[in-house]
């Protein structure tokens, strides 16, 4: 009995630690891409950047809470009259989030040609592209065909 409790506690600690590491990586990636700073720059609201950063952090926290406790929190709301409104608001924010990611990733793609020229590895570009293509193809094969 105590061994089962110990195992469950260990799994909970490992799961929470892994989740915190992944969430930290995602938010640092958002900051590194400059999504928040780019919003402040484009809207000329640099004095409110702390509000933007707080909103991003609270959005991540709230999204995680809704995901973890989805049965208890959203199970009733999806059927009720307010559930449609909450779902619509969530859809709008999710669309904004995906649009922001697309914008940020499109801007960061400009870094690769500069990096390749500065590191003087332009002549190996074909090998890099083929390596990525073969790796993606092999990974897809192993995942979809072999079931790994």
Short mmCIF file of C-alpha atoms in Angstrom, two decimals, residues 14-118:
data_model
loop_
_atom_site.label_atom_id
_atom_site.label_comp_id
_atom_site.label_asym_id
_atom_site.label_seq_id
_atom_site.Cartn_x
_atom_site.Cartn_y
_atom_site.Cartn_z
CA UNK A 14 7.83 14.12 -12.06
CA UNK A 15 4.74 15.15 -14.02
CA UNK A 16 4.52 18.58 -12.40
CA UNK A 17 8.26 19.14 -12.87
CA UNK A 18 8.12 18.15 -16.52
CA UNK A 19 5.08 20.37 -17.06
CA UNK A 20 6.82 23.32 -15.43
CA UNK A 21 9.89 22.77 -17.61
CA UNK A 22 7.83 22.61 -20.80
CA UNK A 23 5.79 25.67 -19.86
CA UNK A 24 8.96 27.59 -19.02
CA UNK A 25 10.44 26.61 -22.37
CA UNK A 26 7.32 27.72 -24.24
CA UNK A 27 7.18 31.10 -22.53
CA UNK A 28 10.90 31.69 -23.00
CA UNK A 29 10.43 30.81 -26.69
CA UNK A 30 7.61 33.37 -26.90
CA UNK A 31 9.85 35.98 -25.30
CA UNK A 32 12.82 35.02 -27.51
CA UNK A 33 10.74 35.39 -30.67
CA UNK A 34 9.86 38.86 -29.49
CA UNK A 35 6.12 38.45 -29.84
CA UNK A 36 5.31 40.65 -26.86
CA UNK A 37 7.87 43.31 -27.73
CA UNK A 38 6.69 43.28 -31.34
CA UNK A 39 3.10 43.92 -30.22
CA UNK A 40 4.21 46.82 -28.10
CA UNK A 41 6.28 48.20 -30.98
CA UNK A 42 3.56 47.87 -33.62
CA UNK A 43 0.86 49.38 -31.43
CA UNK A 44 3.12 52.10 -29.99
CA UNK A 45 2.25 51.01 -26.45
CA UNK A 46 5.71 50.23 -25.09
CA UNK A 47 4.75 51.73 -21.73
CA UNK A 48 2.28 48.84 -21.24
CA UNK A 49 4.70 45.97 -21.93
CA UNK A 50 4.39 44.69 -18.34
CA UNK A 51 0.63 44.40 -18.88
CA UNK A 52 1.27 42.39 -22.04
CA UNK A 53 3.73 40.08 -20.30
CA UNK A 54 1.35 39.59 -17.37
CA UNK A 55 -1.47 38.79 -19.79
CA UNK A 56 0.65 36.18 -21.56
CA UNK A 57 1.59 34.55 -18.25
CA UNK A 58 -2.00 34.59 -16.95
CA UNK A 59 -3.25 33.20 -20.25
CA UNK A 60 -0.84 30.30 -19.97
CA UNK A 61 -1.79 29.64 -16.37
CA UNK A 62 -5.52 29.86 -17.09
CA UNK A 63 -5.17 27.66 -20.17
CA UNK A 64 -3.34 25.02 -18.14
CA UNK A 65 -5.96 25.12 -15.39
CA UNK A 66 -8.77 24.73 -17.93
CA UNK A 67 -6.93 21.83 -19.56
CA UNK A 68 -6.17 20.01 -16.31
CA UNK A 69 -9.61 20.55 -14.76
CA UNK A 70 -11.58 20.45 -18.02
CA UNK A 71 -14.15 17.95 -16.76
CA UNK A 72 -14.94 19.91 -13.61
CA UNK A 73 -14.84 23.40 -15.11
CA UNK A 74 -16.01 23.14 -18.69
CA UNK A 75 -18.12 20.01 -18.61
CA UNK A 76 -21.21 21.94 -17.53
CA UNK A 77 -20.45 25.17 -19.39
CA UNK A 78 -20.31 23.60 -22.85
CA UNK A 79 -23.98 22.65 -22.64
CA UNK A 80 -25.30 25.71 -20.86
CA UNK A 81 -26.28 29.00 -22.47
CA UNK A 82 -23.09 30.73 -21.33
CA UNK A 83 -20.95 27.88 -22.64
CA UNK A 84 -21.37 29.06 -26.22
CA UNK A 85 -20.24 32.54 -25.25
CA UNK A 86 -17.24 31.21 -23.36
CA UNK A 87 -16.40 28.94 -26.28
CA UNK A 88 -16.61 31.88 -28.70
CA UNK A 89 -14.32 34.02 -26.55
CA UNK A 90 -11.87 31.14 -26.23
CA UNK A 91 -11.96 30.64 -30.01
CA UNK A 92 -11.18 34.31 -30.62
CA UNK A 93 -8.24 34.27 -28.22
CA UNK A 94 -6.97 30.98 -29.64
CA UNK A 95 -7.12 32.46 -33.14
CA UNK A 96 -5.22 35.54 -32.00
CA UNK A 97 -2.61 33.30 -30.38
CA UNK A 98 -2.11 31.21 -33.52
CA UNK A 99 -1.92 34.36 -35.66
CA UNK A 100 0.73 35.81 -33.38
CA UNK A 101 2.77 32.63 -33.56
CA UNK A 102 2.54 32.64 -37.35
CA UNK A 103 3.68 36.26 -37.49
CA UNK A 104 6.57 35.65 -35.10
CA UNK A 105 7.76 32.52 -36.86
CA UNK A 106 7.58 34.22 -40.24
CA UNK A 107 9.79 37.02 -38.92
CA UNK A 108 12.34 34.67 -37.36
CA UNK A 109 12.77 32.84 -40.66
CA UNK A 110 14.71 35.90 -41.84
CA UNK A 111 17.45 34.96 -39.35
CA UNK A 112 18.45 31.71 -41.08
CA UNK A 113 19.94 33.18 -44.29
CA UNK A 114 21.96 35.70 -42.28
CA UNK A 115 23.15 32.97 -39.91
CA UNK A 116 24.18 30.73 -42.82
CA UNK A 117 26.19 33.50 -44.48
CA UNK A 118 27.89 34.62 -41.27
#
